[in-house]
Amino acid sequence: MPEARGPVHVDGEVVATKRVGGYRHLTLAAPGVPERFRAGNFVAVSVAGHVARRPLWVHRVRASSAFGPTLDVVVEARGEGTTWLAAQPVGARVPITGPLGRAFALPKEAVSCVLVGEGYAAAPLFPLAERLRERGFSVSLVVSAPDEAHLLSALEARRSARSVTVLTADGSVGQRGTVADHVDDLVRRSEADVVYAAGPTSVLRATASAAERAGAWSQVAVEVPTPCGTGLCHGCPLPVLGEDGVDRVVRACTEGPVVRGDRVRWDAL
């Protein structure tokens, strides 16, 4: 059977919802989306009364359940759209488009990989870790947050990675400090060949810089507002350095969200 490709737009359904720390975890039935998903893709959800869609990282995909294939997303209620979405009950219908964007690229040979994520935006690293482990890669996972309530699935991480490092800025759990404080040491000790990162710009920049200093290759999942999610509106500019050395602005939702860490023009982002 040929592999399903390309995004689809479907009328999804909330089949489970639970609050975990500072986040709301939603399980969505969205026929056709889980089957096409690759780690690093995102989905765009239409919000009642709003033109702009809300992009959401995919935290987990289940190939089979009582509802068929499902996907899990993590929502932090920060504005009108995410607050509305977090409040949707089981049975609510939610228009979903996806999977969208460029996914993480996997190395061709089994190498040592470090995955660094912060807050809810660490979500795409969990399916990535599972995929890497399935292929025999050595996976070290770093999960970071300002405090314990905003750590994402620290216990689950131990099932997906050879080693797990937990960082909180306030020291409430794990090691005290930020990614910038620890990432050089973590990359060096793991002897990483490839470094992946997902989180705020400060985390991505620190991780990409640490990878470059260690001679490792890096990929980062950049999070910028994506009003349509499909590339049509050009509303998600991402400044990068092209392969030819020329500065460019690309669309984060199509040429990204995953890009090489050494190609992002961080000062212009």
Short mmCIF file of C-alpha atoms in Angstrom, two decimals:
data_model
loop_
_atom_site.label_atom_id
_atom_site.label_comp_id
_atom_site.label_asym_id
_atom_site.label_seq_id
_atom_site.Cartn_x
_atom_site.Cartn_y
_atom_site.Cartn_z
CA MET A 1 0.00 0.00 0.00
CA PRO A 2 1.52 3.42 -0.93
CA GLU A 3 2.45 5.77 1.91
CA ALA A 4 -0.10 8.52 2.56
CA ARG A 5 1.39 11.93 1.82
CA GLY A 6 0.40 15.56 2.06
CA PRO A 7 -1.79 17.34 4.60
CA VAL A 8 -5.54 16.85 4.88
CA HIS A 9 -8.26 19.05 6.35
CA VAL A 10 -10.68 17.14 8.54
CA ASP A 11 -13.37 17.70 11.13
CA GLY A 12 -11.57 16.28 14.16
CA GLU A 13 -13.00 15.24 17.50
CA VAL A 14 -11.69 15.63 21.06
CA VAL A 15 -11.72 12.07 22.44
CA ALA A 16 -9.81 12.73 25.67
CA THR A 17 -8.66 15.74 27.66
CA LYS A 18 -6.68 16.07 30.86
CA ARG A 19 -4.77 18.73 32.74
CA VAL A 20 -1.13 17.94 33.45
CA GLY A 21 0.72 20.64 35.37
CA GLY A 22 0.44 23.92 33.50
CA TYR A 23 -0.80 22.32 30.28
CA ARG A 24 -3.91 20.73 28.80
CA HIS A 25 -3.29 17.48 26.90
CA LEU A 26 -5.85 16.77 24.17
CA THR A 27 -6.26 13.51 22.28
CA LEU A 28 -7.79 14.12 18.87
CA ALA A 29 -9.31 11.77 16.34
CA ALA A 30 -8.43 13.28 12.97
CA PRO A 31 -8.78 10.70 10.17
CA GLY A 32 -5.83 10.73 7.81
CA VAL A 33 -3.57 12.98 9.92
CA PRO A 34 -1.85 10.39 12.18
CA GLU A 35 -1.17 8.14 9.18
CA ARG A 36 0.77 10.94 7.46
CA PHE A 37 2.61 12.26 10.52
CA ARG A 38 6.40 12.42 10.90
CA ALA A 39 8.19 13.77 13.96
CA GLY A 40 8.50 17.53 13.71
CA ASN A 41 5.26 18.04 11.79
CA PHE A 42 2.56 20.18 13.36
CA VAL A 43 -1.18 20.61 12.95
CA ALA A 44 -3.21 23.81 12.57
CA VAL A 45 -6.52 24.08 14.41
CA SER A 46 -9.29 26.47 13.40
CA VAL A 47 -10.64 28.43 16.37
CA ALA A 48 -14.25 29.57 16.53
CA GLY A 49 -14.55 33.28 15.73
CA HIS A 50 -10.93 33.67 14.60
CA VAL A 51 -9.43 33.81 11.12
CA ALA A 52 -5.91 32.74 12.12
CA ARG A 53 -5.40 29.10 12.95
CA ARG A 54 -3.48 27.92 16.00
CA PRO A 55 -0.42 25.74 15.27
CA LEU A 56 0.09 22.85 17.68
CA TRP A 57 3.02 20.49 18.07
CA VAL A 58 2.15 16.79 17.96
CA HIS A 59 3.27 15.07 21.15
CA ARG A 60 2.28 11.50 20.37
CA VAL A 61 0.57 9.45 17.67
CA ARG A 62 -1.30 6.24 18.41
CA ALA A 63 -1.76 3.94 15.46
CA SER A 64 -4.82 2.29 16.96
CA SER A 65 -7.32 3.01 19.70
CA ALA A 66 -11.04 2.69 20.29
CA PHE A 67 -11.36 5.77 18.04
CA GLY A 68 -8.93 4.63 15.35
CA PRO A 69 -5.59 6.43 14.88
CA THR A 70 -5.29 9.47 17.18
CA LEU A 71 -2.84 12.23 17.92
CA ASP A 72 -2.02 14.02 21.17
CA VAL A 73 -1.30 17.74 21.36
CA VAL A 74 -0.22 19.91 24.29
CA VAL A 75 -1.91 23.26 24.81
CA GLU A 76 -0.77 26.10 27.04
CA ALA A 77 -3.66 28.54 27.48
CA ARG A 78 -2.04 31.92 26.78
CA GLY A 79 -4.50 33.82 24.58
CA GLU A 80 -8.10 33.66 23.40
CA GLY A 81 -7.50 30.89 20.88
CA THR A 82 -5.52 28.52 23.09
CA THR A 83 -7.83 29.21 26.05
CA TRP A 84 -10.83 28.26 23.89
CA LEU A 85 -9.08 25.14 22.67
CA ALA A 86 -8.00 24.03 26.14
CA ALA A 87 -11.61 24.32 27.30
CA GLN A 88 -13.06 22.02 24.63
CA PRO A 89 -14.79 18.99 26.18
CA VAL A 90 -14.75 15.38 25.05
CA GLY A 91 -16.94 15.10 21.96
CA ALA A 92 -16.23 18.62 20.71
CA ARG A 93 -15.61 18.95 16.97
CA VAL A 94 -12.44 20.80 15.98
CA PRO A 95 -11.38 21.54 12.37
CA ILE A 96 -7.80 20.32 11.91
CA THR A 97 -5.34 20.66 9.02
CA GLY A 98 -2.21 18.56 8.97
CA PRO A 99 0.30 17.25 9.22
CA LEU A 100 2.11 20.42 8.16
CA GLY A 101 5.68 21.58 7.80
CA ARG A 102 9.06 20.00 7.30
CA ALA A 103 9.85 17.20 9.72
CA PHE A 104 13.12 16.29 11.44
CA ALA A 105 15.62 14.52 9.21
CA LEU A 106 17.03 11.26 10.57
CA PRO A 107 20.73 10.40 10.25
CA LYS A 108 21.50 7.58 7.83
CA GLU A 109 23.81 5.82 10.27
CA ALA A 110 23.34 4.96 13.94
CA VAL A 111 24.97 7.85 15.81
CA SER A 112 24.70 9.57 19.18
CA CYS A 113 21.82 12.07 19.36
CA VAL A 114 20.96 14.69 21.96
CA LEU A 115 17.41 16.11 22.03
CA VAL A 116 16.88 19.37 23.92
CA GLY A 117 13.41 20.75 24.62
CA GLU A 118 11.73 23.30 26.84
CA GLY A 119 8.13 23.61 28.00
CA TYR A 120 5.21 22.47 25.85
CA ALA A 121 7.33 23.07 22.74
CA ALA A 122 9.40 19.98 23.66
CA ALA A 123 6.44 17.90 22.41
CA PRO A 124 7.84 16.99 18.95
CA LEU A 125 10.98 15.51 20.53
CA PHE A 126 9.04 12.61 22.05
CA PRO A 127 7.93 10.97 18.78
CA LEU A 128 11.40 11.80 17.41
CA ALA A 129 13.06 9.96 20.32
CA GLU A 130 10.88 6.92 19.73
CA ARG A 131 11.73 6.88 16.03
CA LEU A 132 15.46 7.20 16.70
CA ARG A 133 15.40 4.42 19.30
CA GLU A 134 13.53 2.14 16.87
CA ARG A 135 16.42 2.59 14.45
CA GLY A 136 19.09 1.80 17.01
CA PHE A 137 20.35 5.31 17.76
CA SER A 138 21.72 6.36 21.13
CA VAL A 139 19.30 9.00 22.45
CA SER A 140 19.89 11.47 25.29
CA LEU A 141 16.93 13.69 26.13
CA VAL A 142 17.02 17.04 27.95
CA VAL A 143 13.70 18.45 29.20
CA SER A 144 13.69 21.96 30.62
CA ALA A 145 11.19 24.42 32.07
CA PRO A 146 10.97 27.45 34.32
CA ASP A 147 9.41 25.26 37.04
CA GLU A 148 8.04 21.77 37.69
CA ALA A 149 4.50 22.61 36.52
CA HIS A 150 5.78 23.42 33.04
CA LEU A 151 7.98 20.37 32.54
CA LEU A 152 6.62 18.19 29.77
CA SER A 153 6.37 14.44 30.41
CA ALA A 154 9.63 14.04 32.33
CA LEU A 155 8.67 10.52 33.49
CA GLU A 156 7.59 9.46 30.01
CA ALA A 157 10.94 10.66 28.68
CA ARG A 158 12.70 7.83 30.50
CA ARG A 159 10.91 5.31 28.30
CA SER A 160 12.10 7.03 25.13
CA ALA A 161 15.74 7.78 25.82
CA ARG A 162 18.91 6.13 27.12
CA SER A 163 19.49 9.04 29.48
CA VAL A 164 17.30 11.92 30.61
CA THR A 165 18.38 15.25 32.11
CA VAL A 166 15.76 17.44 33.79
CA LEU A 167 16.40 21.17 34.21
CA THR A 168 14.28 23.77 36.00
CA ALA A 169 15.23 27.41 36.28
CA ASP A 170 13.94 27.55 39.87
CA GLY A 171 15.50 24.23 40.90
CA SER A 172 12.11 22.75 41.89
CA VAL A 173 13.03 19.43 40.25
CA GLY A 174 16.14 18.08 38.54
CA GLN A 175 19.15 20.34 38.10
CA ARG A 176 18.83 24.07 38.68
CA GLY A 177 19.46 26.28 35.68
CA THR A 178 18.55 26.90 32.07
CA VAL A 179 19.47 25.15 28.84
CA ALA A 180 22.05 27.87 28.16
CA ASP A 181 23.70 27.07 31.51
CA HIS A 182 24.12 23.35 30.83
CA VAL A 183 23.89 22.57 27.12
CA ASP A 184 27.61 22.78 26.27
CA ASP A 185 28.44 20.25 28.97
CA LEU A 186 25.54 17.96 28.02
CA VAL A 187 26.47 17.91 24.33
CA ARG A 188 30.12 17.29 25.12
CA ARG A 189 29.51 14.48 27.65
CA SER A 190 27.16 12.63 25.32
CA GLU A 191 29.67 12.88 22.44
CA ALA A 192 26.75 13.91 20.26
CA ASP A 193 26.95 13.67 16.49
CA VAL A 194 23.49 15.19 15.94
CA VAL A 195 21.63 17.64 18.20
CA TYR A 196 17.91 18.37 17.94
CA ALA A 197 16.12 21.21 19.74
CA ALA A 198 12.56 22.42 20.25
CA GLY A 199 11.49 25.33 22.43
CA PRO A 200 11.76 29.11 22.73
CA THR A 201 14.22 30.94 20.50
CA SER A 202 16.72 31.35 23.34
CA VAL A 203 16.84 27.57 23.82
CA LEU A 204 17.21 26.89 20.10
CA ARG A 205 19.98 29.44 19.70
CA ALA A 206 21.93 28.18 22.73
CA THR A 207 21.62 24.57 21.59
CA ALA A 208 22.58 25.27 17.97
CA SER A 209 25.62 27.24 19.15
CA ALA A 210 26.68 24.45 21.51
CA ALA A 211 26.36 21.91 18.70
CA GLU A 212 28.49 24.04 16.41
CA ARG A 213 31.19 24.39 19.06
CA ALA A 214 31.20 20.62 19.52
CA GLY A 215 31.37 19.92 15.79
CA ALA A 216 27.90 18.37 15.74
CA TRP A 217 25.09 18.84 13.22
CA SER A 218 21.94 20.49 14.58
CA GLN A 219 18.28 20.77 13.66
CA VAL A 220 15.86 23.11 15.41
CA ALA A 221 12.05 23.25 15.40
CA VAL A 222 11.36 26.97 15.22
CA GLU A 223 8.13 28.29 16.69
CA VAL A 224 6.79 31.48 15.14
CA PRO A 225 3.15 32.52 14.61
CA THR A 226 1.74 30.73 11.55
CA PRO A 227 -1.63 32.33 10.71
CA CYS A 228 -2.60 29.82 8.01
CA GLY A 229 -0.11 26.97 8.46
CA THR A 230 -0.08 26.16 4.76
CA GLY A 231 2.25 28.82 3.30
CA LEU A 232 -0.43 30.81 1.52
CA CYS A 233 -0.46 33.92 3.70
CA HIS A 234 3.34 34.38 4.02
CA GLY A 235 2.71 35.48 7.60
CA CYS A 236 5.45 33.41 9.27
CA PRO A 237 8.79 34.87 8.11
CA LEU A 238 11.89 32.92 9.12
CA PRO A 239 15.27 34.57 8.37
CA VAL A 240 17.88 32.04 7.23
CA LEU A 241 21.19 31.82 5.44
CA GLY A 242 20.81 29.92 2.17
CA GLU A 243 23.08 27.12 0.98
CA ASP A 244 24.63 29.69 -1.36
CA GLY A 245 25.50 32.01 1.55
CA VAL A 246 22.78 34.54 0.68
CA ASP A 247 20.42 35.85 3.39
CA ARG A 248 16.81 34.84 2.77
CA VAL A 249 13.43 34.92 4.45
CA VAL A 250 11.47 31.68 4.12
CA ARG A 251 8.08 30.53 5.40
CA ALA A 252 8.36 28.77 8.76
CA CYS A 253 5.29 26.64 8.07
CA THR A 254 6.54 25.14 4.81
CA GLU A 255 10.33 25.52 4.51
CA GLY A 256 10.31 24.95 8.31
CA PRO A 257 9.48 24.57 11.09
CA VAL A 258 12.52 22.27 11.25
CA VAL A 259 15.67 23.84 9.85
CA ARG A 260 19.40 23.49 10.34
CA GLY A 261 20.49 25.32 13.46
CA ASP A 262 23.50 26.88 11.75
CA ARG A 263 21.29 28.35 9.01
CA VAL A 264 18.99 30.47 11.20
CA ARG A 265 19.86 34.18 11.39
CA TRP A 266 19.15 34.39 15.10
CA ASP A 267 19.74 38.13 15.42
CA ALA A 268 17.06 38.78 12.80
CA LEU A 269 14.50 36.35 14.20
#
